[in-house]
């Protein structure tokens, strides 16, 4: 519904797919860690973009959504730490990250925000 956010969602999925393919190809451990860090960094930037858009449009669910962003990033950091410590393997790490981000965030919270933006279309909301 919002071009910039849609493009960022696509980029996040592409980065996750590249990471998954790298795991499947048994790429070096250090390379996987760098890719995961980049994925988390891009996710942080994406969340800031969403939050700025929510504030600009007076979205009443902003605080709950921002809290979810904070929680998701904390979970991603936890998964990254577990991976670095050798407590979990790369496949488990990737499935956790994607499940948390894609299933919980895009499908649930982002959908609510985009439905709100649809009601704002007449008032100049971005497309």
PDB file of C-alpha atoms in Angstrom:
ATOM      1  CA  UNK A   1       0.000   0.000   0.000  1.00  0.00           C
ATOM      2  CA  UNK A   2       2.963   2.323   0.588  1.00  0.00           C
ATOM      3  CA  UNK A   3       5.634   2.006  -2.077  1.00  0.00           C
ATOM      4  CA  UNK A   4       8.635   2.666   0.186  1.00  0.00           C
ATOM      5  CA  UNK A   5       7.456   0.189   2.828  1.00  0.00           C
ATOM      6  CA  UNK A   6       6.513  -2.416   0.215  1.00  0.00           C
ATOM      7  CA  UNK A   7       9.974  -2.100  -1.346  1.00  0.00           C
ATOM      8  CA  UNK A   8      11.613  -2.474   2.059  1.00  0.00           C
ATOM      9  CA  UNK A   9       9.528  -5.575   2.798  1.00  0.00           C
ATOM     10  CA  UNK A  10      10.650  -7.040  -0.524  1.00  0.00           C
ATOM     11  CA  UNK A  11      14.294  -6.183   0.250  1.00  0.00           C
ATOM     12  CA  UNK A  12      14.009  -7.830   3.661  1.00  0.00           C
ATOM     13  CA  UNK A  13      12.628 -10.991   2.085  1.00  0.00           C
ATOM     14  CA  UNK A  14      15.383 -10.984  -0.553  1.00  0.00           C
ATOM     15  CA  UNK A  15      18.053 -10.595   2.139  1.00  0.00           C
ATOM     16  CA  UNK A  16      16.484 -13.408   4.164  1.00  0.00           C
ATOM     17  CA  UNK A  17      16.373 -15.628   1.046  1.00  0.00           C
ATOM     18  CA  UNK A  18      20.044 -14.907   0.274  1.00  0.00           C
ATOM     19  CA  UNK A  19      20.934 -15.754   3.865  1.00  0.00           C
ATOM     20  CA  UNK A  20      18.913 -18.975   3.680  1.00  0.00           C
ATOM     21  CA  UNK A  21      20.603 -19.920   0.391  1.00  0.00           C
ATOM     22  CA  UNK A  22      23.998 -19.196   1.950  1.00  0.00           C
ATOM     23  CA  UNK A  23      23.153 -21.444   4.885  1.00  0.00           C
ATOM     24  CA  UNK A  24      22.030 -24.187   2.495  1.00  0.00           C
ATOM     25  CA  UNK A  25      25.309 -23.801   0.594  1.00  0.00           C
ATOM     26  CA  UNK A  26      27.284 -24.154   3.856  1.00  0.00           C
ATOM     27  CA  UNK A  27      28.935 -20.782   3.457  1.00  0.00           C
ATOM     28  CA  UNK A  28      31.554 -19.884   6.079  1.00  0.00           C
ATOM     29  CA  UNK A  29      30.314 -19.107   9.570  1.00  0.00           C
ATOM     30  CA  UNK A  30      31.743 -15.571   9.549  1.00  0.00           C
ATOM     31  CA  UNK A  31      29.971 -14.786   6.279  1.00  0.00           C
ATOM     32  CA  UNK A  32      26.642 -15.880   7.752  1.00  0.00           C
ATOM     33  CA  UNK A  33      27.161 -13.705  10.804  1.00  0.00           C
ATOM     34  CA  UNK A  34      27.888 -10.669   8.628  1.00  0.00           C
ATOM     35  CA  UNK A  35      24.781 -11.335   6.547  1.00  0.00           C
ATOM     36  CA  UNK A  36      22.617 -11.709   9.651  1.00  0.00           C
ATOM     37  CA  UNK A  37      23.983  -8.460  11.073  1.00  0.00           C
ATOM     38  CA  UNK A  38      23.185  -6.696   7.804  1.00  0.00           C
ATOM     39  CA  UNK A  39      19.671  -8.165   7.807  1.00  0.00           C
ATOM     40  CA  UNK A  40      19.073  -6.975  11.357  1.00  0.00           C
ATOM     41  CA  UNK A  41      20.481  -3.532  10.516  1.00  0.00           C
ATOM     42  CA  UNK A  42      18.192  -3.219   7.506  1.00  0.00           C
ATOM     43  CA  UNK A  43      15.264  -4.323   9.668  1.00  0.00           C
ATOM     44  CA  UNK A  44      16.075  -1.571  12.174  1.00  0.00           C
ATOM     45  CA  UNK A  45      16.086   1.012   9.384  1.00  0.00           C
ATOM     46  CA  UNK A  46      12.792  -0.359   8.055  1.00  0.00           C
ATOM     47  CA  UNK A  47      11.183  -0.123  11.477  1.00  0.00           C
ATOM     48  CA  UNK A  48      12.291   3.514  11.807  1.00  0.00           C
ATOM     49  CA  UNK A  49      10.721   4.258   8.409  1.00  0.00           C
ATOM     50  CA  UNK A  50       7.438   2.703   9.510  1.00  0.00           C
ATOM     51  CA  UNK A  51       7.486   4.541  12.823  1.00  0.00           C
ATOM     52  CA  UNK A  52       8.122   7.880  11.135  1.00  0.00           C
ATOM     53  CA  UNK A  53       5.192   7.252   8.799  1.00  0.00           C
ATOM     54  CA  UNK A  54       2.952   6.324  11.729  1.00  0.00           C
ATOM     55  CA  UNK A  55       3.827   9.505  13.574  1.00  0.00           C
ATOM     56  CA  UNK A  56       3.297  11.601  10.456  1.00  0.00           C
ATOM     57  CA  UNK A  57      -0.236  10.223  10.099  1.00  0.00           C
ATOM     58  CA  UNK A  58      -1.185  10.216  13.758  1.00  0.00           C
ATOM     59  CA  UNK A  59      -1.609   6.446  13.917  1.00  0.00           C
ATOM     60  CA  UNK A  60      -3.178   5.636  17.279  1.00  0.00           C
ATOM     61  CA  UNK A  61      -1.550   2.184  17.355  1.00  0.00           C
ATOM     62  CA  UNK A  62       1.933   3.728  17.161  1.00  0.00           C
ATOM     63  CA  UNK A  63       3.073   2.905  20.704  1.00  0.00           C
ATOM     64  CA  UNK A  64       1.973  -0.735  20.501  1.00  0.00           C
ATOM     65  CA  UNK A  65       3.586  -1.092  17.074  1.00  0.00           C
ATOM     66  CA  UNK A  66       6.822   0.548  18.236  1.00  0.00           C
ATOM     67  CA  UNK A  67       6.887  -1.773  21.251  1.00  0.00           C
ATOM     68  CA  UNK A  68       6.522  -4.725  18.896  1.00  0.00           C
ATOM     69  CA  UNK A  69       9.438  -3.398  16.830  1.00  0.00           C
ATOM     70  CA  UNK A  70      11.552  -3.109  19.969  1.00  0.00           C
ATOM     71  CA  UNK A  71      10.608  -6.637  21.039  1.00  0.00           C
ATOM     72  CA  UNK A  72      11.332  -8.091  17.587  1.00  0.00           C
ATOM     73  CA  UNK A  73      14.748  -6.446  17.481  1.00  0.00           C
ATOM     74  CA  UNK A  74      15.516  -7.727  20.983  1.00  0.00           C
ATOM     75  CA  UNK A  75      14.563 -11.230  19.842  1.00  0.00           C
ATOM     76  CA  UNK A  76      16.751 -10.863  16.748  1.00  0.00           C
ATOM     77  CA  UNK A  77      19.663  -9.761  18.930  1.00  0.00           C
ATOM     78  CA  UNK A  78      19.052 -12.745  21.206  1.00  0.00           C
ATOM     79  CA  UNK A  79      19.025 -15.130  18.249  1.00  0.00           C
ATOM     80  CA  UNK A  80      22.208 -13.514  16.921  1.00  0.00           C
ATOM     81  CA  UNK A  81      23.871 -13.922  20.320  1.00  0.00           C
ATOM     82  CA  UNK A  82      22.799 -17.564  20.543  1.00  0.00           C
ATOM     83  CA  UNK A  83      24.174 -18.157  17.061  1.00  0.00           C
ATOM     84  CA  UNK A  84      27.482 -16.461  17.905  1.00  0.00           C
ATOM     85  CA  UNK A  85      27.777 -18.520  21.103  1.00  0.00           C
ATOM     86  CA  UNK A  86      27.144 -21.737  19.194  1.00  0.00           C
ATOM     87  CA  UNK A  87      23.970 -22.466  21.184  1.00  0.00           C
ATOM     88  CA  UNK A  88      21.900 -22.724  17.993  1.00  0.00           C
ATOM     89  CA  UNK A  89      22.786 -23.516  14.412  1.00  0.00           C
ATOM     90  CA  UNK A  90      22.285 -21.299  11.369  1.00  0.00           C
ATOM     91  CA  UNK A  91      19.183 -23.140  10.113  1.00  0.00           C
ATOM     92  CA  UNK A  92      17.402 -22.778  13.430  1.00  0.00           C
ATOM     93  CA  UNK A  93      18.448 -19.124  13.644  1.00  0.00           C
ATOM     94  CA  UNK A  94      17.027 -18.324  10.231  1.00  0.00           C
ATOM     95  CA  UNK A  95      13.734 -20.075  10.800  1.00  0.00           C
ATOM     96  CA  UNK A  96      13.301 -18.259  14.120  1.00  0.00           C
ATOM     97  CA  UNK A  97      14.089 -14.869  12.644  1.00  0.00           C
ATOM     98  CA  UNK A  98      11.819 -15.243   9.634  1.00  0.00           C
ATOM     99  CA  UNK A  99       8.969 -16.748  11.639  1.00  0.00           C
ATOM    100  CA  UNK A 100       9.029 -13.931  14.158  1.00  0.00           C
ATOM    101  CA  UNK A 101       9.442 -11.144  11.629  1.00  0.00           C
ATOM    102  CA  UNK A 102       7.277 -12.282   8.737  1.00  0.00           C
ATOM    103  CA  UNK A 103       4.508 -14.140  10.475  1.00  0.00           C
ATOM    104  CA  UNK A 104       4.014 -11.945  13.503  1.00  0.00           C
ATOM    105  CA  UNK A 105       4.935  -8.559  12.187  1.00  0.00           C
ATOM    106  CA  UNK A 106       3.967  -8.154   8.532  1.00  0.00           C
ATOM    107  CA  UNK A 107       0.854 -10.297   8.658  1.00  0.00           C
ATOM    108  CA  UNK A 108      -0.510  -8.834  11.883  1.00  0.00           C
ATOM    109  CA  UNK A 109       0.763  -5.399  12.867  1.00  0.00           C
ATOM    110  CA  UNK A 110       1.728  -3.975   9.491  1.00  0.00           C
ATOM    111  CA  UNK A 111      -1.614  -5.057   8.049  1.00  0.00           C
ATOM    112  CA  UNK A 112      -3.448  -3.052  10.736  1.00  0.00           C
ATOM    113  CA  UNK A 113      -1.347   0.020   9.991  1.00  0.00           C
ATOM    114  CA  UNK A 114      -1.885  -0.257   6.244  1.00  0.00           C
ATOM    115  CA  UNK A 115      -5.623  -0.644   6.760  1.00  0.00           C
ATOM    116  CA  UNK A 116      -5.473   2.592   8.761  1.00  0.00           C
ATOM    117  CA  UNK A 117      -3.582   4.282   5.909  1.00  0.00           C
ATOM    118  CA  UNK A 118      -6.258   3.133   3.449  1.00  0.00           C
ATOM    119  CA  UNK A 119      -8.805   5.122   5.442  1.00  0.00           C
ATOM    120  CA  UNK A 120      -6.475   8.128   5.163  1.00  0.00           C
ATOM    121  CA  UNK A 121      -6.034   7.954   1.376  1.00  0.00           C
ATOM    122  CA  UNK A 122      -8.389  10.844   0.813  1.00  0.00           C
ATOM    123  CA  UNK A 123      -6.351  12.980   3.187  1.00  0.00           C
ATOM    124  CA  UNK A 124      -3.067  12.656   1.318  1.00  0.00           C
ATOM    125  CA  UNK A 125      -1.574   9.459   2.749  1.00  0.00           C
ATOM    126  CA  UNK A 126       1.384   8.182   0.709  1.00  0.00           C
ATOM    127  CA  UNK A 127       0.908   5.480  -1.900  1.00  0.00           C
TER     128      UNK A 127
END
